[in-house]
mmCIF file of C-alpha atoms (C1' of nucleotides) and ligand atoms in Angstrom:
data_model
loop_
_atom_site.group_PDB
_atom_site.id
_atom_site.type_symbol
_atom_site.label_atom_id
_atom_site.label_comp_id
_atom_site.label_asym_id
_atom_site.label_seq_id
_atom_site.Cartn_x
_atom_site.Cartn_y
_atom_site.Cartn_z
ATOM 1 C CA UNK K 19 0.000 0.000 0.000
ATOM 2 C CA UNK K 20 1.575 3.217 -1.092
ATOM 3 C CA UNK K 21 1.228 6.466 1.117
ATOM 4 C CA UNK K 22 -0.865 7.942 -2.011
ATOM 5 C CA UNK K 23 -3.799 5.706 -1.063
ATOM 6 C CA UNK K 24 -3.371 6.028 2.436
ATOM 7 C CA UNK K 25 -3.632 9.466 1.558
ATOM 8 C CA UNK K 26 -6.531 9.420 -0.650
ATOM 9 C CA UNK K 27 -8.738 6.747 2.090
ATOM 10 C CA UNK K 28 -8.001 10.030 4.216
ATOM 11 C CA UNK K 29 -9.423 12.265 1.714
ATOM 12 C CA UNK K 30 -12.404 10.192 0.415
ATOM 13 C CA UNK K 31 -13.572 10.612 3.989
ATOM 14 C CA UNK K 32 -13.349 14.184 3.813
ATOM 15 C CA UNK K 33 -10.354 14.250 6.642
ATOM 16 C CA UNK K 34 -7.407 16.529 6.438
ATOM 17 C CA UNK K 35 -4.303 14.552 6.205
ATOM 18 C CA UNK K 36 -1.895 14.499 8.744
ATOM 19 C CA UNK K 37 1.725 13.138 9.184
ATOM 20 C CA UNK K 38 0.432 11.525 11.955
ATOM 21 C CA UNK K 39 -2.657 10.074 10.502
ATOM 22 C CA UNK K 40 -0.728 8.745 7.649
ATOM 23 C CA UNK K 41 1.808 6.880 10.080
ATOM 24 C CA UNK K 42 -1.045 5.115 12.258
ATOM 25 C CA UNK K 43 -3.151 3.570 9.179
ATOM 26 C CA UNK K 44 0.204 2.991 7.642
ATOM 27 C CA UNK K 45 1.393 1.310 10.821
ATOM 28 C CA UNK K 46 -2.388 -0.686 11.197
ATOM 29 C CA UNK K 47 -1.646 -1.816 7.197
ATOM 30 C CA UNK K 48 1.773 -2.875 7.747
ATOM 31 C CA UNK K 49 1.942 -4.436 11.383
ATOM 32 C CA UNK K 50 -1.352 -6.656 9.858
ATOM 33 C CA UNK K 51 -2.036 -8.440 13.313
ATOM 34 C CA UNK K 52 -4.678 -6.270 14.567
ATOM 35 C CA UNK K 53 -2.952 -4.870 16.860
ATOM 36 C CA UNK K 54 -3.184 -2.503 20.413
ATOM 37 C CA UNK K 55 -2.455 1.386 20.786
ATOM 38 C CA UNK K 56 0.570 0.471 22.330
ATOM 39 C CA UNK K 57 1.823 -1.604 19.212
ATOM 40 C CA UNK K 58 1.168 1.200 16.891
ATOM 41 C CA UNK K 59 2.717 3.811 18.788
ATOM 42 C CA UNK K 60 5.993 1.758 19.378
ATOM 43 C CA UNK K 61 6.125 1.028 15.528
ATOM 44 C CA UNK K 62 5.613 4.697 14.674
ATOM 45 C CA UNK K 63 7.741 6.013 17.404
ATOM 46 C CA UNK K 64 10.658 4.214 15.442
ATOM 47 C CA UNK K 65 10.595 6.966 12.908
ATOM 48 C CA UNK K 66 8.503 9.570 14.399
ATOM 49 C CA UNK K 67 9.459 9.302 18.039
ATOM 50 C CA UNK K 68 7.364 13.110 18.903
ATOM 51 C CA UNK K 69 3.767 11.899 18.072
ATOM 52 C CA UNK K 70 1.972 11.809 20.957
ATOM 53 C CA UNK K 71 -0.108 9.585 22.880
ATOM 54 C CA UNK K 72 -3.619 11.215 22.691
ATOM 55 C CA UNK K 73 -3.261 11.946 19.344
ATOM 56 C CA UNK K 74 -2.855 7.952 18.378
ATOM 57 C CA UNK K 75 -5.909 7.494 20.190
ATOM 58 C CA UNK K 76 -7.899 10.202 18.646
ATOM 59 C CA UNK K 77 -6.881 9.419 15.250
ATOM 60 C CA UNK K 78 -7.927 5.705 16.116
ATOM 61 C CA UNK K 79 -11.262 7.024 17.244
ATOM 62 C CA UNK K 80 -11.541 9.301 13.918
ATOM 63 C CA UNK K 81 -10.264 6.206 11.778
ATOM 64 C CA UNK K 82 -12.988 3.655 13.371
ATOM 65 C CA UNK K 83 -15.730 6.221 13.325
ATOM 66 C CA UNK K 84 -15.157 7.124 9.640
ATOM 67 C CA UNK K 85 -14.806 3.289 8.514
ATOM 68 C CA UNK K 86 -11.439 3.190 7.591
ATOM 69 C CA UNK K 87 -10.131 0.518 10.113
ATOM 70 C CA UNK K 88 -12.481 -1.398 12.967
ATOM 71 C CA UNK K 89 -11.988 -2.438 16.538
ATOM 72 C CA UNK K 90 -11.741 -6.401 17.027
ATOM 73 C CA UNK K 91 -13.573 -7.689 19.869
ATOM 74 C CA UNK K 92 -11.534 -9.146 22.479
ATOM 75 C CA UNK K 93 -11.873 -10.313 25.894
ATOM 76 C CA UNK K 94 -8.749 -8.429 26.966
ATOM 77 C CA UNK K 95 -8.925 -5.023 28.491
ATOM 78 C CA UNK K 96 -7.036 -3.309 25.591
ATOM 79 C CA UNK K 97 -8.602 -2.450 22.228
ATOM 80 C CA UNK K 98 -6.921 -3.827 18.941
ATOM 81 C CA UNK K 99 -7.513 -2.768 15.383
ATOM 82 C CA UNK K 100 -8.159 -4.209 12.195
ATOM 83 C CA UNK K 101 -7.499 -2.257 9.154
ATOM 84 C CA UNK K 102 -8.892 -5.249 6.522
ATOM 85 C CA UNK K 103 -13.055 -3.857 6.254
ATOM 86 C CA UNK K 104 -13.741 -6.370 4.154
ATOM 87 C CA UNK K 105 -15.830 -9.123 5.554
ATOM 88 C CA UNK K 106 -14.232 -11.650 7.144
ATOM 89 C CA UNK K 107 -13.739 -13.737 10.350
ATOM 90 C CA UNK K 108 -11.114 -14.243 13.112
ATOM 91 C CA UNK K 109 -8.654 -16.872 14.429
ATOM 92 C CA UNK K 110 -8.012 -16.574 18.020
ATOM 93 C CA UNK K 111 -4.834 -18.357 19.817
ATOM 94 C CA UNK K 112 -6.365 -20.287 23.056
ATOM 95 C CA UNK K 113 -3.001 -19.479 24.640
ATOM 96 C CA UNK K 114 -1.672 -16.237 23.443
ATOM 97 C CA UNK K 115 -2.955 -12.910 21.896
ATOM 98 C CA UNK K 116 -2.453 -14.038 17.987
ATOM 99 C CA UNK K 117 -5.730 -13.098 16.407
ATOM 100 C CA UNK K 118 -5.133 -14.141 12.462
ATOM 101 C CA UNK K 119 -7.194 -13.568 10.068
ATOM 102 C CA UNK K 120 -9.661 -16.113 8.232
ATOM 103 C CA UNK K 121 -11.237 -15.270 4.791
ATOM 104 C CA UNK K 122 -13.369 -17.356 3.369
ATOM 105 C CA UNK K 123 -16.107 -16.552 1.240
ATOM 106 C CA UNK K 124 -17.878 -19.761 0.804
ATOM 107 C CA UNK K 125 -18.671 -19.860 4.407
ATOM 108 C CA UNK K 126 -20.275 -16.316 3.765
ATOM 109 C CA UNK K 127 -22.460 -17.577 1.532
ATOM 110 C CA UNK K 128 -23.384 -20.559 3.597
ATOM 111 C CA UNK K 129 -23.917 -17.998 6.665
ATOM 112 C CA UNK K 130 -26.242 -15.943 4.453
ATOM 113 C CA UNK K 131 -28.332 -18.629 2.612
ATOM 114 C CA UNK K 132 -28.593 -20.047 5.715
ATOM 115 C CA UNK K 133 -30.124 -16.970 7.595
ATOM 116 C CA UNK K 134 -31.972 -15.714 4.807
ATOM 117 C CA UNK K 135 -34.041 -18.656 5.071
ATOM 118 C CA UNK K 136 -34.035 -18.780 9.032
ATOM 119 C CA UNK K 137 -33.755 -15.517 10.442
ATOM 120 C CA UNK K 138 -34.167 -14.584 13.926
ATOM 121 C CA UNK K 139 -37.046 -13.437 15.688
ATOM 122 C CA UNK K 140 -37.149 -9.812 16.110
ATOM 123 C CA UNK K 141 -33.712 -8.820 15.242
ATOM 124 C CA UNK K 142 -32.353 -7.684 12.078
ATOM 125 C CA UNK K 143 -28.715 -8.861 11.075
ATOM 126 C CA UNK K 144 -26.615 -6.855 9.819
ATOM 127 C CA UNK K 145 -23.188 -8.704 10.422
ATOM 128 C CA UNK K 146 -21.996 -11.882 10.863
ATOM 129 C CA UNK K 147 -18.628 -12.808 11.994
ATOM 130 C CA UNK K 148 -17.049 -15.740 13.478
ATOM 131 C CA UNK K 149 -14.557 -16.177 16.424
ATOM 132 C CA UNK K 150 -12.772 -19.318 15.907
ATOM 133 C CA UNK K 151 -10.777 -20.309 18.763
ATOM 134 C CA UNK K 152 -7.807 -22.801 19.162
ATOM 135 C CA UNK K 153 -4.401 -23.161 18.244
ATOM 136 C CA UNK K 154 -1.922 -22.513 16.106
ATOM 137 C CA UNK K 155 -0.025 -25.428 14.972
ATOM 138 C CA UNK K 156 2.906 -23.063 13.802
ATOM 139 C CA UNK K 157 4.334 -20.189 14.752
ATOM 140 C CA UNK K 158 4.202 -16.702 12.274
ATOM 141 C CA UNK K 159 6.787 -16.538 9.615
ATOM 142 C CA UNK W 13 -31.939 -21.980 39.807
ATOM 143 C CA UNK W 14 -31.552 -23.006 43.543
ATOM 144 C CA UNK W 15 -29.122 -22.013 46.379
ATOM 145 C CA UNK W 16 -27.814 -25.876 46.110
ATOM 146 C CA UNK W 17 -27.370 -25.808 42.585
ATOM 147 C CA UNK W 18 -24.814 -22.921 43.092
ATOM 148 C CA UNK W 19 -23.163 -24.350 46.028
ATOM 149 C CA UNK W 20 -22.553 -27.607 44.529
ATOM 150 C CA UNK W 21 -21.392 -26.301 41.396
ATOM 151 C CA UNK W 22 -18.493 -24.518 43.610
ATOM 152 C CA UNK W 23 -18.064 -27.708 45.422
ATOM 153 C CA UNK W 24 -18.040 -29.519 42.434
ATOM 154 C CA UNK W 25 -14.476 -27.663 41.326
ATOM 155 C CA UNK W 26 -12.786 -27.722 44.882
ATOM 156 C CA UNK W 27 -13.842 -23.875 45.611
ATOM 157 C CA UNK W 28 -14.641 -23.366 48.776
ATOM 158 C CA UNK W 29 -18.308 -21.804 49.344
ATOM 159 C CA UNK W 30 -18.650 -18.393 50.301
ATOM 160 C CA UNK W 31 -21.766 -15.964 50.862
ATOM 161 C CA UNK W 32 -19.740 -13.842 48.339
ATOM 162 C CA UNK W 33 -19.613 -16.603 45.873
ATOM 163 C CA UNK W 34 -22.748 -17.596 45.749
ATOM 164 C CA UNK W 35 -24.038 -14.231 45.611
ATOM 165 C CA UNK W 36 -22.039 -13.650 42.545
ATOM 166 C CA UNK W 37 -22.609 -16.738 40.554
ATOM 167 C CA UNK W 38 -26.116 -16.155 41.622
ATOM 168 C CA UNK W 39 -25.940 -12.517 39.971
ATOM 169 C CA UNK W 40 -24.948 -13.643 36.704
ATOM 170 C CA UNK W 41 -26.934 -16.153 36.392
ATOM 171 C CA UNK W 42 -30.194 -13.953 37.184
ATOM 172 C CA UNK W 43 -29.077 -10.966 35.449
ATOM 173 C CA UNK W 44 -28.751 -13.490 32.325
ATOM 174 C CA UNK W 45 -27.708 -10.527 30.300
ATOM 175 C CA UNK W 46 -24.202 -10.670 30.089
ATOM 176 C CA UNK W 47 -23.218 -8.175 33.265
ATOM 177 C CA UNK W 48 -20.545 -5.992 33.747
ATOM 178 C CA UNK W 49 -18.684 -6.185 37.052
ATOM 179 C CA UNK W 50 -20.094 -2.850 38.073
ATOM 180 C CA UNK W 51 -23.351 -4.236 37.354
ATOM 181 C CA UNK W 52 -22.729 -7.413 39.513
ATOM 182 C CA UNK W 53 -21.462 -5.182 42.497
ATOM 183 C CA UNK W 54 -24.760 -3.119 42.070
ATOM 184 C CA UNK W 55 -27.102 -6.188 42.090
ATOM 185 C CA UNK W 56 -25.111 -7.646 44.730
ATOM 186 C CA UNK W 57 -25.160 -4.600 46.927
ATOM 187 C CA UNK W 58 -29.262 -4.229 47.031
ATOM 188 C CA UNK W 59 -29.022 -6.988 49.901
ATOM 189 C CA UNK W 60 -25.415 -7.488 50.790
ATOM 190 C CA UNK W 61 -24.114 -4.111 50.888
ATOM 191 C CA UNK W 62 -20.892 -4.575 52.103
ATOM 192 C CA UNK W 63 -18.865 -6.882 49.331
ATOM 193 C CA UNK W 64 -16.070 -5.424 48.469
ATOM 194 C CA UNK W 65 -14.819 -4.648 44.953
ATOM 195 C CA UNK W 66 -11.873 -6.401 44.679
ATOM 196 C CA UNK W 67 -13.870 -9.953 46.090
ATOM 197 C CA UNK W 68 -16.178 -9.100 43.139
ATOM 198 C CA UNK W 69 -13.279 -8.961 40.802
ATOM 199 C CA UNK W 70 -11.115 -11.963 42.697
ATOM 200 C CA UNK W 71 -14.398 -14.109 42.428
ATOM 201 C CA UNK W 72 -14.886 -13.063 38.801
ATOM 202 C CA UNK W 73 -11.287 -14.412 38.335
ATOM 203 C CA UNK W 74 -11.843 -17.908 39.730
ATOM 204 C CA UNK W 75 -14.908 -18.592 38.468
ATOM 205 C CA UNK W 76 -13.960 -18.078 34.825
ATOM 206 C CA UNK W 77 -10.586 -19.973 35.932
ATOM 207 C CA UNK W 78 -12.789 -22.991 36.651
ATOM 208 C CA UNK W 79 -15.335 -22.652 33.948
ATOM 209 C CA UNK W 80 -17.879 -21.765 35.812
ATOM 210 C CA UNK W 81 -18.636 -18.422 33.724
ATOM 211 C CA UNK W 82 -17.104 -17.006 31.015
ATOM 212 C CA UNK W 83 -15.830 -13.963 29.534
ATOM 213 C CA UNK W 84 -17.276 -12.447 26.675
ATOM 214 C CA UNK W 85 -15.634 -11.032 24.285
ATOM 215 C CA UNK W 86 -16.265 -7.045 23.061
ATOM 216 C CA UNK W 87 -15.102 -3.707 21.934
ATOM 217 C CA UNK W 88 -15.650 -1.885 24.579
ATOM 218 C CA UNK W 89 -13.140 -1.819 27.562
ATOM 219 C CA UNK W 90 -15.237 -2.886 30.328
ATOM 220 C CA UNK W 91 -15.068 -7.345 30.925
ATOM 221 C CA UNK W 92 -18.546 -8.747 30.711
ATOM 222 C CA UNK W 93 -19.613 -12.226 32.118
ATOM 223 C CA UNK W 94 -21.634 -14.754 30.981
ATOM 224 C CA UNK W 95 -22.665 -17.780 33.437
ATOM 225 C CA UNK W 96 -24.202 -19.941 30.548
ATOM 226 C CA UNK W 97 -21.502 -22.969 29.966
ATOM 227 C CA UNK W 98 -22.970 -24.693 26.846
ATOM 228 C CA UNK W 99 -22.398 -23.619 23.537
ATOM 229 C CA UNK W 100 -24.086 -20.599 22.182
ATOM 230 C CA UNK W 101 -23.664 -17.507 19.940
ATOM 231 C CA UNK W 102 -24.523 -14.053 20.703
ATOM 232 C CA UNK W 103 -26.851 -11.209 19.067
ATOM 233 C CA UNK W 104 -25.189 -7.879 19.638
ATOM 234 C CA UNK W 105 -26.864 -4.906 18.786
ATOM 235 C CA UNK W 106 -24.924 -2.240 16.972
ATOM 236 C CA UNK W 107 -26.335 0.778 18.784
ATOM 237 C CA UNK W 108 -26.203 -0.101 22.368
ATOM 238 C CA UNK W 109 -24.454 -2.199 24.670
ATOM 239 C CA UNK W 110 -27.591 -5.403 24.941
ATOM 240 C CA UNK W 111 -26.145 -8.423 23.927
ATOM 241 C CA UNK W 112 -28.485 -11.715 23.758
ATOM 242 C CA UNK W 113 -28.005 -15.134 23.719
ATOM 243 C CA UNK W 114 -28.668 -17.384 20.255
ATOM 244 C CA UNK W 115 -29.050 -21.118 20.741
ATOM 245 C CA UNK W 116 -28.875 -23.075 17.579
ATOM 246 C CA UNK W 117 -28.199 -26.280 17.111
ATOM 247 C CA UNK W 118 -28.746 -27.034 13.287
ATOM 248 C CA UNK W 119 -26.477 -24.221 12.663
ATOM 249 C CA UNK W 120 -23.919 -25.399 15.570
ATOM 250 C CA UNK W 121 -23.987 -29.294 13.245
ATOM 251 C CA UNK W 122 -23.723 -26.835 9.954
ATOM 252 C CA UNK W 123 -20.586 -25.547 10.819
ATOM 253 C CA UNK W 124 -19.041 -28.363 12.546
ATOM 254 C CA UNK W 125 -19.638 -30.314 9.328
ATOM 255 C CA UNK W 126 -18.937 -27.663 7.194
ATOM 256 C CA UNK W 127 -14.873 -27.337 9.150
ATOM 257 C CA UNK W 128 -14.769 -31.109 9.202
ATOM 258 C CA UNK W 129 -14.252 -31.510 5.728
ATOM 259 C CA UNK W 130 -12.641 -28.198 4.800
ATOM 260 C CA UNK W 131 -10.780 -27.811 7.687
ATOM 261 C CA UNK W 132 -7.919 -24.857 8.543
ATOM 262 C CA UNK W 133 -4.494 -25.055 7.550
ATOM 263 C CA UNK W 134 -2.138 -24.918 10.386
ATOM 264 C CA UNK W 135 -5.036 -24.255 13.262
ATOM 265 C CA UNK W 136 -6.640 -26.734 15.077
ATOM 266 C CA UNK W 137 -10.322 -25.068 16.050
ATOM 267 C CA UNK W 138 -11.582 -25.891 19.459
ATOM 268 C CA UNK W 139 -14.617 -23.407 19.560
ATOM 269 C CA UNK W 140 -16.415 -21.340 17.313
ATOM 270 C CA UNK W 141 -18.385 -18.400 18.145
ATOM 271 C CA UNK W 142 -20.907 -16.008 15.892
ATOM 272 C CA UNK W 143 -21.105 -12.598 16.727
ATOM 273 C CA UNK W 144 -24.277 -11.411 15.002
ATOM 274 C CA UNK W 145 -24.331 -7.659 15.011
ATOM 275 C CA UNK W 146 -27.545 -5.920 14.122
ATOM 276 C CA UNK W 147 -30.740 -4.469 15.583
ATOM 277 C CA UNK W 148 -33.082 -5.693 18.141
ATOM 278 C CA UNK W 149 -36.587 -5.277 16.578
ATOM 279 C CA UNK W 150 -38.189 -5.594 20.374
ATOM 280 C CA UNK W 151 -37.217 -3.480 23.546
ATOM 281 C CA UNK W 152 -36.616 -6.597 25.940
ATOM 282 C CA UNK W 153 -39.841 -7.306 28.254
ATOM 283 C "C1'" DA T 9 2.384 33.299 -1.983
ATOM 284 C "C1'" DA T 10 0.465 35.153 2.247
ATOM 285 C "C1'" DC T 11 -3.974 35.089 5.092
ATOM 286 C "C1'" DT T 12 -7.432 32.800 7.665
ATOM 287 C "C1'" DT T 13 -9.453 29.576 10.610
ATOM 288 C "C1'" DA T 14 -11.542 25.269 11.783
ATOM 289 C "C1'" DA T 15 -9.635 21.189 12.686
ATOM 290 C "C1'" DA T 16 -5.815 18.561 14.482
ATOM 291 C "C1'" DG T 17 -1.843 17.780 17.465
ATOM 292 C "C1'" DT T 18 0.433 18.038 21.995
ATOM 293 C "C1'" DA T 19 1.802 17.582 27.072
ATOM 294 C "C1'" DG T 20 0.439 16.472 31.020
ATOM 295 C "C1'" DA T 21 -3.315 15.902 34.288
ATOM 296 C "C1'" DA T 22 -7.369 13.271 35.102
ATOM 297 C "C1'" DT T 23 -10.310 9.278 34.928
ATOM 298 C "C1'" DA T 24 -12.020 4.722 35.645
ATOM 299 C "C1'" DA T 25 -11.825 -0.210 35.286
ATOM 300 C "C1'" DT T 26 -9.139 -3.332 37.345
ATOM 301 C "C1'" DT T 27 -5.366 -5.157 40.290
ATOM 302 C "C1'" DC T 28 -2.398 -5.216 44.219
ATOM 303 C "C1'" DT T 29 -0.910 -5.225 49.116
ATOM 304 C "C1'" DC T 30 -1.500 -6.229 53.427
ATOM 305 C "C1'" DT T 31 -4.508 -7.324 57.166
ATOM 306 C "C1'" DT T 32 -8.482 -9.716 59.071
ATOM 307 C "C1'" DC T 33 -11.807 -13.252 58.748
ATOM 308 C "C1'" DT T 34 -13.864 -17.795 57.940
ATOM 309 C "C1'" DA T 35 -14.995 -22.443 55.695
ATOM 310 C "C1'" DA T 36 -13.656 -26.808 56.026
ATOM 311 C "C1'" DT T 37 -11.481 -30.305 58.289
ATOM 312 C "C1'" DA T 38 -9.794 -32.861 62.362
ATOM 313 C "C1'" DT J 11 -13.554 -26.257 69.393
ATOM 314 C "C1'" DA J 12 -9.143 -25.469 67.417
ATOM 315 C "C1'" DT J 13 -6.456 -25.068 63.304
ATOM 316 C "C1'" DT J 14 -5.211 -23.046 59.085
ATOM 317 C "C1'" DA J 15 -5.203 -22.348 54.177
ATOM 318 C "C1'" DG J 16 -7.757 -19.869 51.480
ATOM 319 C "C1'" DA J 17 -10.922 -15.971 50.963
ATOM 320 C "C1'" DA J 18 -12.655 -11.348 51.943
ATOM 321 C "C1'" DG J 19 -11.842 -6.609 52.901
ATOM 322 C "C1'" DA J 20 -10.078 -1.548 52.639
ATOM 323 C "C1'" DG J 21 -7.747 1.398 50.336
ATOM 324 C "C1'" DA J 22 -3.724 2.435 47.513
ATOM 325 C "C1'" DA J 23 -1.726 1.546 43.084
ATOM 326 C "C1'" DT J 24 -1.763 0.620 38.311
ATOM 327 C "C1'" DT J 25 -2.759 1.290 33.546
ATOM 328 C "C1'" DA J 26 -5.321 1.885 29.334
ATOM 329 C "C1'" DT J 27 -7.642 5.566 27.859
ATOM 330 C "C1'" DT J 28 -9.696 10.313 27.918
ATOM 331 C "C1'" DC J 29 -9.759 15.125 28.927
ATOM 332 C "C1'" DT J 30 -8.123 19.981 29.130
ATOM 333 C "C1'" DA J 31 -6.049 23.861 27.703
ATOM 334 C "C1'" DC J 32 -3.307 25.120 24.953
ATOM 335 C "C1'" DT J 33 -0.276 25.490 20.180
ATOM 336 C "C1'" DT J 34 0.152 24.218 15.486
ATOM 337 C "C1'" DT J 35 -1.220 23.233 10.823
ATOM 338 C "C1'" DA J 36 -3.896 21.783 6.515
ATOM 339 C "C1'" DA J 37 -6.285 23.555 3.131
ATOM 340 C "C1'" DG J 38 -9.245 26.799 1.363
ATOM 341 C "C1'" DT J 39 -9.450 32.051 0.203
ATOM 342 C "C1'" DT J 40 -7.684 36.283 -1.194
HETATM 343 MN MN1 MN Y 222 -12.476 -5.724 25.434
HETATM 344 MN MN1 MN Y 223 -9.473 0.321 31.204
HETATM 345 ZN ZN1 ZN Y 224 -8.876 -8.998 10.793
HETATM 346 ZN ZN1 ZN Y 225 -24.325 -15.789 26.443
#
DNA sequence: AACTTAAAGTAGAATAATTCTCTTCTAATA
DNA sequence: TATTAGAAGAGAATTATTCTACTTTAAGTT
């Protein structure tokens, strides 16, 4: 991904671009393991070592709220980040923090056919997504 | 659910049984909607006003430690528990905090089928969890 | 290219969910 | 009833995140 489209998901939102805003999808794009605040800032701090704190966070806020990255769920008391919006599901370690992800788009279909024809009573779906938990059987490249 | 029931399921894992144990497990399992701790302490409170937060968050600890509730997982940073054991998805409405329960087992068979023959490279699944996001068509009664 | 200004960035203090430390209490067993 | 390991309690500490009160800047306007 080159900074030009980083630039231009910026501007198709109608937000100003930023150094900094640059750096943190750039660093949600490239680190690709839906990662915390913490991680980001630590990658970006490599080359930019002055951004500050509050302003990762509020870009992060800006970013989810205009749909250019989304928060995972987790049952962990720090948020993590996910800059893939297309649809797909997760793979969550049942001993560490490694959330992969899982794409698969004959499942999707099999999800939706299948809940087209079901539905549930009195609530509309507008999202599906799975948490698969277990392990890894190898470790990341 | 019955005062027994709750004891012996702490007996049952070697904990030892407490007023402040029961009265927890006992809060989850009547809330049935997924509590935060806060929201434990306040139900708890109404008739034992003296627990202390930290038992509430120790107890929390040890009963998800020995399966008797669960964590579930979110984007929000707050934990919330969940005292139902068997397998189940969750409905989560994308404009408020309610999340519901969603027993299915036709769909629970579907996908265990459906990852028994397609199966993930280099993961061995032990659980899998939907998140269905959408809207709740009925305020709950 | 300089001017303007609303929006964005910053440092550090504040907040709030959770955890820790240390003391007191009690459930379970003998 | 006495013993004691484990649990509960009070309040301080921690830590991810948010807020406040500025200063700076992106991007449109002249
Ligand atoms: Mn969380
Ligand atoms: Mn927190
Ligand atoms: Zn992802
Ligand atoms: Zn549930």
């Amino acid at each position: 991904m080159k900074i030009n489209e980083i630039k231009n998901k910026l501007v198709d939102k109608g937000l100003k671009v930023t150094p900094q805003r640059i750096s943190i999808l750039e660093a949600i794009i490239k680190l690709n393991n839906h990662p915390t605040a913490e991680n980001i800032i630590d990658y970006i701090r490599k080359n930019q070592p002055n951004i500050a704190t509050a302003t990762v966070y509020k870009v992060l806020d800006a970013l989810v709220e205009n749909e250019l990255i989304r928060k995972v769920k987790t049952d962990r008391d720090f948020m993590r980040y996910d800059a893939i919006m297309e649809n797909h599901h997760h793979l969550y370690c049942s001993v560490s923090d490694r959330i992969e992800d899982y794409h698969d788009d004959e499942l999707n279909d099999l999800l939706e056919k299948y809940f087209e024809s079901k539905g549930i009573p009195d609530f509309k779906i507008e999202d599906i997504k799975l948490q698969i938990i277990g392990r890894f059987m190898k470790s990341k490249k």
